[in-house]
Structure formats: C-alpha cells, structure tokens
Tab-separated table of C-alpha atoms in Angstrom:
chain	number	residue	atom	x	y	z
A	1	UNK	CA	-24.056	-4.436	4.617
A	2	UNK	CA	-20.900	-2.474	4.756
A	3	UNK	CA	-17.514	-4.839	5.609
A	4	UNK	CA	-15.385	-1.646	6.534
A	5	UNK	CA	-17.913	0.180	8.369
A	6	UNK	CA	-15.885	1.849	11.182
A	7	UNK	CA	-12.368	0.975	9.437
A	8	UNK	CA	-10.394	4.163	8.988
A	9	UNK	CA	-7.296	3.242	6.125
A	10	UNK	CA	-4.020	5.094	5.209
A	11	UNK	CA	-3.088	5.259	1.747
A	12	UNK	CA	0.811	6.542	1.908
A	13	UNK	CA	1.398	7.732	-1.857
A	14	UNK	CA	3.644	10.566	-3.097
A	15	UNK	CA	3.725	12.132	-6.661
A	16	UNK	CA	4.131	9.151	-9.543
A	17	UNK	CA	1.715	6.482	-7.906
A	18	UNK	CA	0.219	4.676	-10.302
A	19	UNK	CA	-3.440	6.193	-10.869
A	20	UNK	CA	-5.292	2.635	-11.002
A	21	UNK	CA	-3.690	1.577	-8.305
A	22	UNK	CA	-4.761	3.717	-5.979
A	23	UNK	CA	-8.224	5.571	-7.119
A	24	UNK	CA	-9.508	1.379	-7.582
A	25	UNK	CA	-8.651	0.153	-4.229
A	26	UNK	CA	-10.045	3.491	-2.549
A	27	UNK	CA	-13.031	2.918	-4.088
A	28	UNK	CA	-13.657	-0.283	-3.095
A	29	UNK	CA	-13.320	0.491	0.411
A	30	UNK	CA	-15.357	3.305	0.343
A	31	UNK	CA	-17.914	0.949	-1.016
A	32	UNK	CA	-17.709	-0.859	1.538
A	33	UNK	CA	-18.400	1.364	4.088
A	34	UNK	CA	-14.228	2.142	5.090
A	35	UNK	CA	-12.929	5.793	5.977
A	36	UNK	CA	-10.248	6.404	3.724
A	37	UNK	CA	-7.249	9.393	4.041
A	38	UNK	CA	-4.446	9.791	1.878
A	39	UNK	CA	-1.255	10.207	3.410
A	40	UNK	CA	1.909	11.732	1.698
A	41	UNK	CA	5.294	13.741	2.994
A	42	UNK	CA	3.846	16.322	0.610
A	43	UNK	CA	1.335	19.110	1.148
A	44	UNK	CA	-2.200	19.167	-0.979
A	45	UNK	CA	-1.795	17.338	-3.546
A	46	UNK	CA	0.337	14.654	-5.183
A	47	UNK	CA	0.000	13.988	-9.405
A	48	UNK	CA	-0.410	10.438	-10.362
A	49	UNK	CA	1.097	8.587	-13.170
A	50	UNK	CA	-0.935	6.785	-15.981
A	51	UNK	CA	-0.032	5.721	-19.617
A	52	UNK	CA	3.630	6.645	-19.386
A	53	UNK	CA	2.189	10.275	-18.710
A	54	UNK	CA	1.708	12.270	-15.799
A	55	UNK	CA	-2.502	12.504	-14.680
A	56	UNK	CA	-4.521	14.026	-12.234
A	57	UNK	CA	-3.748	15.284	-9.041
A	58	UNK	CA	-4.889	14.309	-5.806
A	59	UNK	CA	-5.805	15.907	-3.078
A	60	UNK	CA	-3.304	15.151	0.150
A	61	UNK	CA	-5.694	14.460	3.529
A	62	UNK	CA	-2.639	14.743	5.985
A	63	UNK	CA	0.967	15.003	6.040
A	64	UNK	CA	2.717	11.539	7.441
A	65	UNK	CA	4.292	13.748	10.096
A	66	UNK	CA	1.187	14.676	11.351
A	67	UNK	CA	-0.263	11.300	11.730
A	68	UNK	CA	0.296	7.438	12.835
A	69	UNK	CA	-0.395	3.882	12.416
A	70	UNK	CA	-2.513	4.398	15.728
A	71	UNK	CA	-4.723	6.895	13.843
A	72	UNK	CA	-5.713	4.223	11.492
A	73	UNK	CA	-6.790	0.351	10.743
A	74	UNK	CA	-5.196	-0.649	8.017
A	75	UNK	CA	-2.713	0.952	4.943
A	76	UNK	CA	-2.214	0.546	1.489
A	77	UNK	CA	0.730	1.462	-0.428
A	78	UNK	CA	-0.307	1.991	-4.192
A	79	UNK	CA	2.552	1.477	-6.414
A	80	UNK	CA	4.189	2.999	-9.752
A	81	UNK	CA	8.098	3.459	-10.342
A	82	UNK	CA	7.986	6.774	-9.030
A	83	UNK	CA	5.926	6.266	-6.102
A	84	UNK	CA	7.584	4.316	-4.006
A	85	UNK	CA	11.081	5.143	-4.897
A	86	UNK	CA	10.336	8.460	-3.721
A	87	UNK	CA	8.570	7.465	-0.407
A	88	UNK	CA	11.458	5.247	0.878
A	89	UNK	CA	14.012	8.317	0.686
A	90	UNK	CA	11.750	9.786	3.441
A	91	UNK	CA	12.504	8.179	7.336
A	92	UNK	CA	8.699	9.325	8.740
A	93	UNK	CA	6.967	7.198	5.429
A	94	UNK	CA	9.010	4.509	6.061
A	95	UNK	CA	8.512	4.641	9.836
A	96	UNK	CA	4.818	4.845	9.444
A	97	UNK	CA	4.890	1.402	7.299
A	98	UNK	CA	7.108	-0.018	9.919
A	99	UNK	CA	4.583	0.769	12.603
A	100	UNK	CA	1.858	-1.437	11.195
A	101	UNK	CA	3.826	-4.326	11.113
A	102	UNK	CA	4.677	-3.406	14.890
A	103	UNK	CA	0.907	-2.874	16.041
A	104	UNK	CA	-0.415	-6.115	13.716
A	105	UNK	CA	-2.407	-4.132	11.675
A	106	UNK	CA	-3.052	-5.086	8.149
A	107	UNK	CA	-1.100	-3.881	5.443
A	108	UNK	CA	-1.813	-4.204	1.425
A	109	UNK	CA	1.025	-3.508	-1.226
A	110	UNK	CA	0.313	-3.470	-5.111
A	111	UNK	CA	3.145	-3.656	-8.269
A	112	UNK	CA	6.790	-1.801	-6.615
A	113	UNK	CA	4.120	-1.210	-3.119
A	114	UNK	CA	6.282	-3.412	-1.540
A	115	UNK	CA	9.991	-1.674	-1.855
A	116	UNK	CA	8.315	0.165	1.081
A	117	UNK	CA	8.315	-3.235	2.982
A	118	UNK	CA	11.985	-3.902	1.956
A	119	UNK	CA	12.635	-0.377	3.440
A	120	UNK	CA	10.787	-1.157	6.406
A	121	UNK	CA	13.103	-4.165	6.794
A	122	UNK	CA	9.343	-6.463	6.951
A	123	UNK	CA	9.595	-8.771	4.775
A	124	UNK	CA	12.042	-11.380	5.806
A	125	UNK	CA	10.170	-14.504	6.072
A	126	UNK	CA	7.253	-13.663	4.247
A	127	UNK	CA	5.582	-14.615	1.334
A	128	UNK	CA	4.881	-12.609	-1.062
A	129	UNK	CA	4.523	-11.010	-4.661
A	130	UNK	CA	5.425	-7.519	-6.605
A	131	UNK	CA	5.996	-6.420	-10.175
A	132	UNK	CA	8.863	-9.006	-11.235
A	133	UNK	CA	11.323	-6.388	-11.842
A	134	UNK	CA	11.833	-6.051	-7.810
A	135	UNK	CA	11.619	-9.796	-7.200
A	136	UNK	CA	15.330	-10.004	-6.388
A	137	UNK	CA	15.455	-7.038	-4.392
A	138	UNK	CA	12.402	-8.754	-2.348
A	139	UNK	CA	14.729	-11.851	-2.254
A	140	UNK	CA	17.661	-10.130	-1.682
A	141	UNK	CA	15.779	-8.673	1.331
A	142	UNK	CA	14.516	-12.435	2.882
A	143	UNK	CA	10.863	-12.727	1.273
A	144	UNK	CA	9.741	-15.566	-0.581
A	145	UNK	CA	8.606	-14.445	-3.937
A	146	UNK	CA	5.855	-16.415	-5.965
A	147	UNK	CA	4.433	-14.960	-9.117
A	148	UNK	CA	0.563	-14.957	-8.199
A	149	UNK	CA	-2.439	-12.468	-9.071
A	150	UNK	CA	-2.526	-11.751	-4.585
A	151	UNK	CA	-0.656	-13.218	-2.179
A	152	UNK	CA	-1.833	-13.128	1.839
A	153	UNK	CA	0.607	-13.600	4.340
A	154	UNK	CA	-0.915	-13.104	7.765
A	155	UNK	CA	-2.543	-10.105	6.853
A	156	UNK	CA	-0.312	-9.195	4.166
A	157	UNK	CA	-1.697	-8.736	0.790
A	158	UNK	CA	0.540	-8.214	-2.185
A	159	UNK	CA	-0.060	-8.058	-5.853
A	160	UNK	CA	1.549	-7.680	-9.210
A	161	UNK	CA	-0.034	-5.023	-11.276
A	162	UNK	CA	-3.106	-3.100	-12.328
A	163	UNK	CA	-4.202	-6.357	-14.137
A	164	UNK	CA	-4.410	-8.172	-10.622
A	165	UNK	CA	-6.707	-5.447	-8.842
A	166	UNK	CA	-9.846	-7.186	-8.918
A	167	UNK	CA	-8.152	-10.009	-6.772
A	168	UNK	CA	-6.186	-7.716	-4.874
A	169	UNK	CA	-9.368	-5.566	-3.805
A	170	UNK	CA	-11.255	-8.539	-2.968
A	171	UNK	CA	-8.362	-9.307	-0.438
A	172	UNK	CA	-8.100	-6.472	0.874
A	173	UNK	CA	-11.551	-5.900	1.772
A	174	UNK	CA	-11.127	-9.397	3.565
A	175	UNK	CA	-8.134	-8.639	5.653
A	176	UNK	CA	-9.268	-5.270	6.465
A	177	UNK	CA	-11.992	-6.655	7.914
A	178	UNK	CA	-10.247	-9.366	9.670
A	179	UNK	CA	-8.721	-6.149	11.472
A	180	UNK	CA	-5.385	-7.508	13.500
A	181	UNK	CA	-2.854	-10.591	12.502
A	182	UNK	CA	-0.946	-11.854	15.641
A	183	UNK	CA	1.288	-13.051	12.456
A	184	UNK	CA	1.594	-9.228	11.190
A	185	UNK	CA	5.144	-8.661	12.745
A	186	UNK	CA	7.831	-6.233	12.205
C-alpha cells in the first residue's frame, strides 16, 4: 500500500544542501507512493554538498516564485551549511516556509533545515531539534531545543544529521500522511 499516494511535497533546497539529506528523504516518499518537486530560487539545477566536497547536481522542478504552499502537501527543507544560509537571504523561500505554517500543513527540517524556521519567525514555542551548532540561535529565536534523533511537534519533524535519517524518514512519512496539524501555526 502506498502512505503518500496522492501527497504532492516541496523540497526547497538551493546549491550546498547536503546530498543525503535530501536524495534519502525523496526516496522514501517516492516509495511510498508521494509526488515529489524540488523547489529552489535557482533555475535547473542546484549542486549538492557531500564529504566536504561539492557532488552532483540536481535537477530544479520549479522556481519558488512560480509556485506555493497551496500547490503542495507537505515540505522538506534538507539541510547543509550552505543550504540554508543561502535560502534565508531570499524573501519568496522564506515566504513559502512561512506559508505552511499558515495553511497547517506539515513541515520536516533536517541538520541547519531549521534556520529556515528561525527565518520564518515559526518556531517560538516549539519543540524541537537541529545540528547543535544552531541550538542557540533556535533558542535565541523561542524554540525549545532537545538533543534527540526526531523530534514532532504538531506536525513538525526535526532532526540532527545524516546519522538520524532513518528516524527522521520514518516520521516524515507519518506526518505526511497525517496531512494537516490544527497545532501547525505560524
């Protein structure tokens, strides 16, 4: 049986996500039935990061101008250093994250994912967890931190690292199936 079938999920990545974190979790949708885009402020394709090295490129579905959060079920932010970094310098990605949280749709944020939430000014309140070097910054920004392998928070999911995407998939799947969180504010 496929959990996703008729789910249609964003990914919102730029150049420097972190290859496991996003090729992993878009293959576990797929498998389980989901239609998944990539979304990026850049045209084509985006390169990931893996190993301290640059890796393949990816192939860009739609432009985050050209879409919204009503096109879609559910998003997932991969992270990386780069990734993120880059995609809260630009007002339509962080606008598009925003307007999840606004239409309760589930959202799912891996490693420095979540500085996208911080920009989105969504996470005061929440609970939550992120690679520990932006634990203060979630702090800072009115999330509880805890250091767990995934985290849910009313449709939320959040996790560490690569090293936590078994847990985090598994999650994932499960909210995005769960579809809407009345909890899933902005």
């Amino acid at each position: 049986m496929s959990l996703l079938k008729d789910v249609r999920v964003a990914i919102l990545a730029t150049n420097g996500f972190e290859e496991s974190e996003l090729v992993e979790p878009k293959r576990a949708l797929e498998k389980e039935g989901a239609e998944v885009l990539l979304i990026s402020p850049e045209n084509d394709e985006i390169k990931g990061w893996k190993d301290k090295n640059w890796s393949d490129k990816i192939k860009v579905d739609a432009r985050v101008d050209q879409v919204s959060a009503s096109d879609f079920d559910s998003l997932l932010i991969p992270g990386g250093v780069i990734n993120p970094d880059l995609l809260r310098r630009d007002q339509a990605s962080v606008d598009f994250v925003k307007s999840f949280f606004e239409d309760h749709k589930p959202v799912a944020a891996i490693c420095h994912g979540p500085q996208m939430l911080i920009e989105a000014e969504v996470v005061k309140g929440r609970t939550l967890t992120s690679f520990a070097a932006i634990r203060k910054d979630l702090e800072n920004a009115g999330a509880k931190w805890v250091d767990e392998e995934v985290v849910v928070d009313n449709g939320l999911v959040t996790s560490r690292s690569p090293k936590d995407l078994p847990a985090f998939n598994k999650k994932m799947v499960e909210e995005f199936r769960e579809g809407k969180h009345a909890g899933q504010t902005a």
